[in-house]
Amino acid sequence: NAGVMQNPRHLVRRRGQEARLRCSPMKGHSHVYWYRQLPEEGLKFMVYLQKENIIDESGMPKERFSAEFPKEGPSILRIQQVVRGDSAAYFCASSPTGNSNQPQHFGDGTRLSIL
Amino acid sequence: AQTVTQSQPEMSVQEAETVTLSCTYDTSESDYYLFWYKQPPSRQMILVIRQEAYKQQNATENRFSVNFQKAAKSFSLKISDSQLGDAAMYFCAYRRPWETSGSRLTFGEGTQLTVNP
């Protein structure tokens, strides 16, 4: 049973470009969470999605960031017009339901570097 | 808002010895969940152990156990018989019940554990 798959593993972008990060949840999981880890810090919640719905985006910056989880295909975290401060590791986690008693399973993360 | 505090940025332990990592949290909820995650140099996030607040019994997973003190809002992780593979960053995390906010995890800043041979 494959785990949470994130790609790419590493992504390099120049300032002003767009970054698209993909996350395929574990089989049978329909709930996806995105977290950001800045250097030397803990993970910070960004957004929580269920298939075709954004449930909680309170941790996501209002500008330049967007997320989706379509009916078919992976969840996408999109960062437009990237800046140096966007350099971080972005982790995706999934769970079968939103119940808090079920642990979130994490992917290996995407390390985004902005030149 | 909930906060999670790990007051030890770094800890070290000798191989085969025992080490305890501290975690405190702030919440007004009576029901919630607590977790310890391990992040080795490979940067994966690996679930180590979890505790439901309504359970008085401390969770145990092989060499890993917790000391959950609900009144003190404390959730420490004890690693017994430490092994070189235990070296990693350890994150404490809090999760509210789904009914109140959805189910995001709130993480502490982490404790870097070094295991000396």
Short mmCIF file of C-alpha atoms in Angstrom, two decimals:
data_model
loop_
_atom_site.label_atom_id
_atom_site.label_comp_id
_atom_site.label_asym_id
_atom_site.label_seq_id
_atom_site.Cartn_x
_atom_site.Cartn_y
_atom_site.Cartn_z
CA ASN A 1 0.00 0.00 0.00
CA ALA A 2 1.79 3.09 -1.25
CA GLY A 3 2.16 5.97 1.16
CA VAL A 4 1.55 9.64 0.51
CA MET A 5 3.41 10.61 -2.66
CA GLN A 6 4.70 14.10 -3.20
CA ASN A 7 6.42 15.40 -6.27
CA PRO A 8 8.72 16.81 -7.15
CA ARG A 9 11.06 16.05 -4.25
CA HIS A 10 13.06 19.17 -5.00
CA LEU A 11 11.92 22.21 -6.96
CA VAL A 12 14.00 25.22 -7.93
CA ARG A 13 12.34 28.39 -9.17
CA ARG A 14 13.48 31.92 -9.90
CA ARG A 15 11.76 34.84 -8.26
CA GLY A 16 8.52 35.68 -10.04
CA GLN A 17 7.93 32.19 -11.42
CA GLU A 18 5.16 29.82 -10.43
CA ALA A 19 5.61 26.70 -8.29
CA ARG A 20 3.22 23.75 -8.43
CA LEU A 21 3.52 21.08 -5.79
CA ARG A 22 1.64 17.80 -6.09
CA CYS A 23 0.37 15.39 -3.49
CA SER A 24 -1.27 12.02 -4.04
CA PRO A 25 -2.82 10.78 -0.79
CA MET A 26 -2.72 7.23 0.43
CA LYS A 27 -5.22 4.90 -1.20
CA GLY A 28 -8.62 5.32 0.40
CA HIS A 29 -7.77 8.71 1.91
CA SER A 30 -9.93 11.64 0.84
CA HIS A 31 -8.62 14.27 3.26
CA VAL A 32 -5.43 16.19 2.54
CA TYR A 33 -3.48 18.70 4.63
CA TRP A 34 -0.62 20.95 3.56
CA TYR A 35 2.05 22.18 5.98
CA ARG A 36 5.07 24.42 5.49
CA GLN A 37 8.36 24.05 7.30
CA LEU A 38 10.68 27.04 7.18
CA PRO A 39 14.37 26.40 7.93
CA GLU A 40 15.02 25.57 11.59
CA GLU A 41 11.31 25.71 12.45
CA GLY A 42 8.42 23.35 13.07
CA LEU A 43 5.66 22.62 10.61
CA LYS A 44 2.91 25.20 10.21
CA PHE A 45 -0.55 24.34 8.95
CA MET A 46 -1.57 25.91 5.66
CA VAL A 47 -4.73 24.32 4.27
CA TYR A 48 -7.04 21.36 4.70
CA LEU A 49 -8.99 19.94 1.75
CA GLN A 50 -11.44 17.22 1.07
CA LYS A 51 -12.20 16.06 -2.45
CA GLU A 52 -13.35 19.15 -4.41
CA ASN A 53 -13.69 21.23 -1.23
CA ILE A 54 -11.46 23.52 0.80
CA ILE A 55 -12.38 22.91 4.41
CA ASP A 56 -9.93 25.21 6.20
CA GLU A 57 -7.50 27.61 4.53
CA SER A 58 -6.86 29.80 7.54
CA GLY A 59 -3.13 29.04 7.55
CA MET A 60 -2.53 29.95 3.95
CA PRO A 61 -1.30 33.42 2.88
CA LYS A 62 -4.11 35.40 1.27
CA GLU A 63 -2.11 36.30 -1.81
CA ARG A 64 -0.19 34.18 -4.31
CA PHE A 65 -1.07 30.84 -2.67
CA SER A 66 -3.88 28.53 -3.71
CA ALA A 67 -4.74 24.87 -3.26
CA GLU A 68 -7.08 22.40 -4.87
CA PHE A 69 -8.00 18.75 -4.58
CA PRO A 70 -10.00 17.78 -7.65
CA LYS A 71 -12.28 14.80 -7.96
CA GLU A 72 -9.65 13.05 -10.04
CA GLY A 73 -5.91 13.45 -9.62
CA PRO A 74 -3.60 14.77 -6.94
CA SER A 75 -3.94 17.75 -4.68
CA ILE A 76 -2.03 20.79 -5.97
CA LEU A 77 -0.47 23.58 -3.94
CA ARG A 78 0.22 26.50 -6.24
CA ILE A 79 2.45 29.46 -5.45
CA GLN A 80 2.41 32.31 -7.92
CA GLN A 81 5.17 34.92 -8.34
CA VAL A 82 7.44 33.18 -5.86
CA VAL A 83 9.72 35.19 -3.57
CA ARG A 84 12.80 34.19 -1.58
CA GLY A 85 10.72 33.84 1.59
CA ASP A 86 8.77 30.99 -0.01
CA SER A 87 11.86 28.77 0.23
CA ALA A 88 10.82 25.98 2.56
CA ALA A 89 9.86 22.33 2.76
CA TYR A 90 6.20 21.74 1.97
CA PHE A 91 4.63 18.63 3.44
CA CYS A 92 1.39 16.98 2.51
CA ALA A 93 -0.46 14.61 4.84
CA SER A 94 -3.57 12.54 4.33
CA SER A 95 -6.14 10.69 6.40
CA PRO A 96 -9.18 8.58 5.51
CA THR A 97 -11.57 10.93 7.27
CA GLY A 98 -11.33 14.20 9.16
CA ASN A 99 -11.75 12.53 12.53
CA SER A 100 -9.07 13.69 14.90
CA ASN A 101 -8.50 10.21 16.30
CA GLN A 102 -7.02 9.13 12.99
CA PRO A 103 -3.37 10.04 12.49
CA GLN A 104 -2.22 12.01 9.50
CA HIS A 105 0.25 10.19 7.28
CA PHE A 106 2.92 12.43 5.82
CA GLY A 107 4.67 12.42 2.49
CA ASP A 108 8.40 13.01 2.16
CA GLY A 109 7.89 16.68 1.36
CA THR A 110 8.87 18.99 -1.49
CA ARG A 111 11.86 21.21 -0.86
CA LEU A 112 11.31 24.49 -2.70
CA SER A 113 14.31 26.70 -3.36
CA ILE A 114 13.93 30.18 -4.79
CA LEU A 115 16.91 31.68 -6.60
CA ALA B 1 -5.31 29.64 19.73
CA GLN B 2 -3.55 26.50 20.74
CA THR B 3 0.20 26.63 21.25
CA VAL B 4 2.72 23.85 21.69
CA THR B 5 6.05 24.53 23.38
CA GLN B 6 9.17 22.41 23.33
CA SER B 7 11.63 24.11 25.65
CA GLN B 8 14.65 21.96 24.73
CA PRO B 9 16.05 22.88 21.30
CA GLU B 10 18.71 20.16 21.64
CA MET B 11 19.20 17.05 23.73
CA SER B 12 21.82 14.32 23.73
CA VAL B 13 21.90 10.82 25.15
CA GLN B 14 24.35 7.95 25.29
CA GLU B 15 23.47 4.85 23.36
CA ALA B 16 21.43 2.40 25.49
CA GLU B 17 20.49 5.12 27.98
CA THR B 18 17.11 6.78 28.54
CA VAL B 19 16.16 10.31 27.54
CA THR B 20 13.02 12.39 28.11
CA LEU B 21 11.87 15.13 25.76
CA SER B 22 9.54 17.79 27.15
CA CYS B 23 6.41 19.28 25.66
CA THR B 24 3.78 21.59 27.07
CA TYR B 25 0.68 22.93 25.38
CA ASP B 26 -2.01 25.48 25.93
CA THR B 27 -5.66 24.75 25.29
CA SER B 28 -9.12 25.39 26.69
CA GLU B 29 -10.47 22.17 25.22
CA SER B 30 -11.10 19.12 27.38
CA ASP B 31 -10.91 16.61 24.57
CA TYR B 32 -8.00 16.53 22.15
CA TYR B 33 -5.17 14.40 20.80
CA LEU B 34 -1.42 14.62 21.24
CA PHE B 35 1.30 13.19 19.04
CA TRP B 36 5.05 12.85 18.80
CA TYR B 37 6.56 12.83 15.33
CA LYS B 38 10.15 12.04 14.42
CA GLN B 39 11.97 13.74 11.54
CA PRO B 40 15.31 12.09 10.69
CA PRO B 41 17.85 13.73 8.36
CA SER B 42 15.90 12.30 5.42
CA ARG B 43 13.19 14.85 6.39
CA GLN B 44 10.36 12.30 6.52
CA MET B 45 7.73 12.86 9.20
CA ILE B 46 7.24 9.62 11.09
CA LEU B 47 4.53 9.14 13.70
CA VAL B 48 6.10 7.82 16.91
CA ILE B 49 3.24 7.73 19.38
CA ARG B 50 -0.16 9.29 20.10
CA GLN B 51 -2.30 9.93 23.15
CA GLU B 52 -6.01 10.64 23.50
CA ALA B 53 -6.69 13.20 26.21
CA TYR B 54 -9.66 11.27 27.57
CA LYS B 55 -7.45 8.26 28.31
CA GLN B 56 -5.70 8.33 31.66
CA GLN B 57 -3.32 5.53 30.74
CA ASN B 58 -0.07 6.69 29.18
CA ALA B 59 0.56 5.43 25.65
CA THR B 60 3.47 3.07 25.00
CA GLU B 61 5.03 1.86 21.74
CA ASN B 62 7.95 -0.50 22.32
CA ARG B 63 10.85 1.69 23.60
CA PHE B 64 8.79 4.87 23.40
CA SER B 65 6.39 5.98 26.13
CA VAL B 66 4.75 9.19 27.19
CA ASN B 67 4.06 10.89 30.49
CA PHE B 68 0.76 12.67 29.96
CA GLN B 69 -0.18 15.10 32.73
CA LYS B 70 -3.49 16.62 31.67
CA ALA B 71 -3.84 19.09 34.51
CA ALA B 72 -0.34 20.40 33.93
CA LYS B 73 -0.82 20.30 30.12
CA SER B 74 2.39 18.36 29.80
CA PHE B 75 3.19 15.57 27.33
CA SER B 76 6.76 14.29 27.57
CA LEU B 77 8.31 11.52 25.48
CA LYS B 78 10.59 8.94 27.05
CA ILE B 79 12.93 6.93 24.85
CA SER B 80 14.42 3.88 26.58
CA ASP B 81 17.50 1.95 25.46
CA SER B 82 18.36 4.70 22.97
CA GLN B 83 19.70 3.59 19.61
CA LEU B 84 21.75 5.43 17.01
CA GLY B 85 18.73 5.35 14.69
CA ASP B 86 16.75 7.41 17.19
CA ALA B 87 18.82 10.48 16.31
CA ALA B 88 16.38 12.93 14.75
CA MET B 89 14.32 16.06 15.27
CA TYR B 90 11.31 15.28 17.44
CA PHE B 91 8.12 17.29 17.17
CA CYS B 92 5.26 17.36 19.63
CA ALA B 93 1.88 18.06 18.06
CA TYR B 94 -1.66 18.86 19.23
CA ARG B 95 -4.94 18.23 17.48
CA ARG B 96 -8.38 19.47 18.42
CA PRO B 97 -11.47 17.38 17.97
CA TRP B 98 -12.87 17.45 14.46
CA GLU B 99 -16.16 18.88 15.68
CA THR B 100 -14.61 22.13 16.89
CA SER B 101 -12.23 23.10 14.14
CA GLY B 102 -11.47 20.46 11.65
CA SER B 103 -8.35 18.52 12.28
CA ARG B 104 -5.17 20.50 11.74
CA LEU B 105 -2.05 19.62 13.68
CA THR B 106 -0.29 22.33 15.69
CA PHE B 107 3.41 21.57 16.07
CA GLY B 108 6.06 22.64 18.54
CA GLU B 109 9.39 23.97 17.33
CA GLY B 110 11.13 20.64 17.77
CA THR B 111 13.93 19.08 19.82
CA GLN B 112 17.05 17.85 18.04
CA LEU B 113 18.13 14.57 19.64
CA THR B 114 21.71 13.36 19.28
CA VAL B 115 22.61 9.80 20.25
CA ASN B 116 26.27 9.30 21.18
CA PRO B 117 27.87 5.88 20.64
#
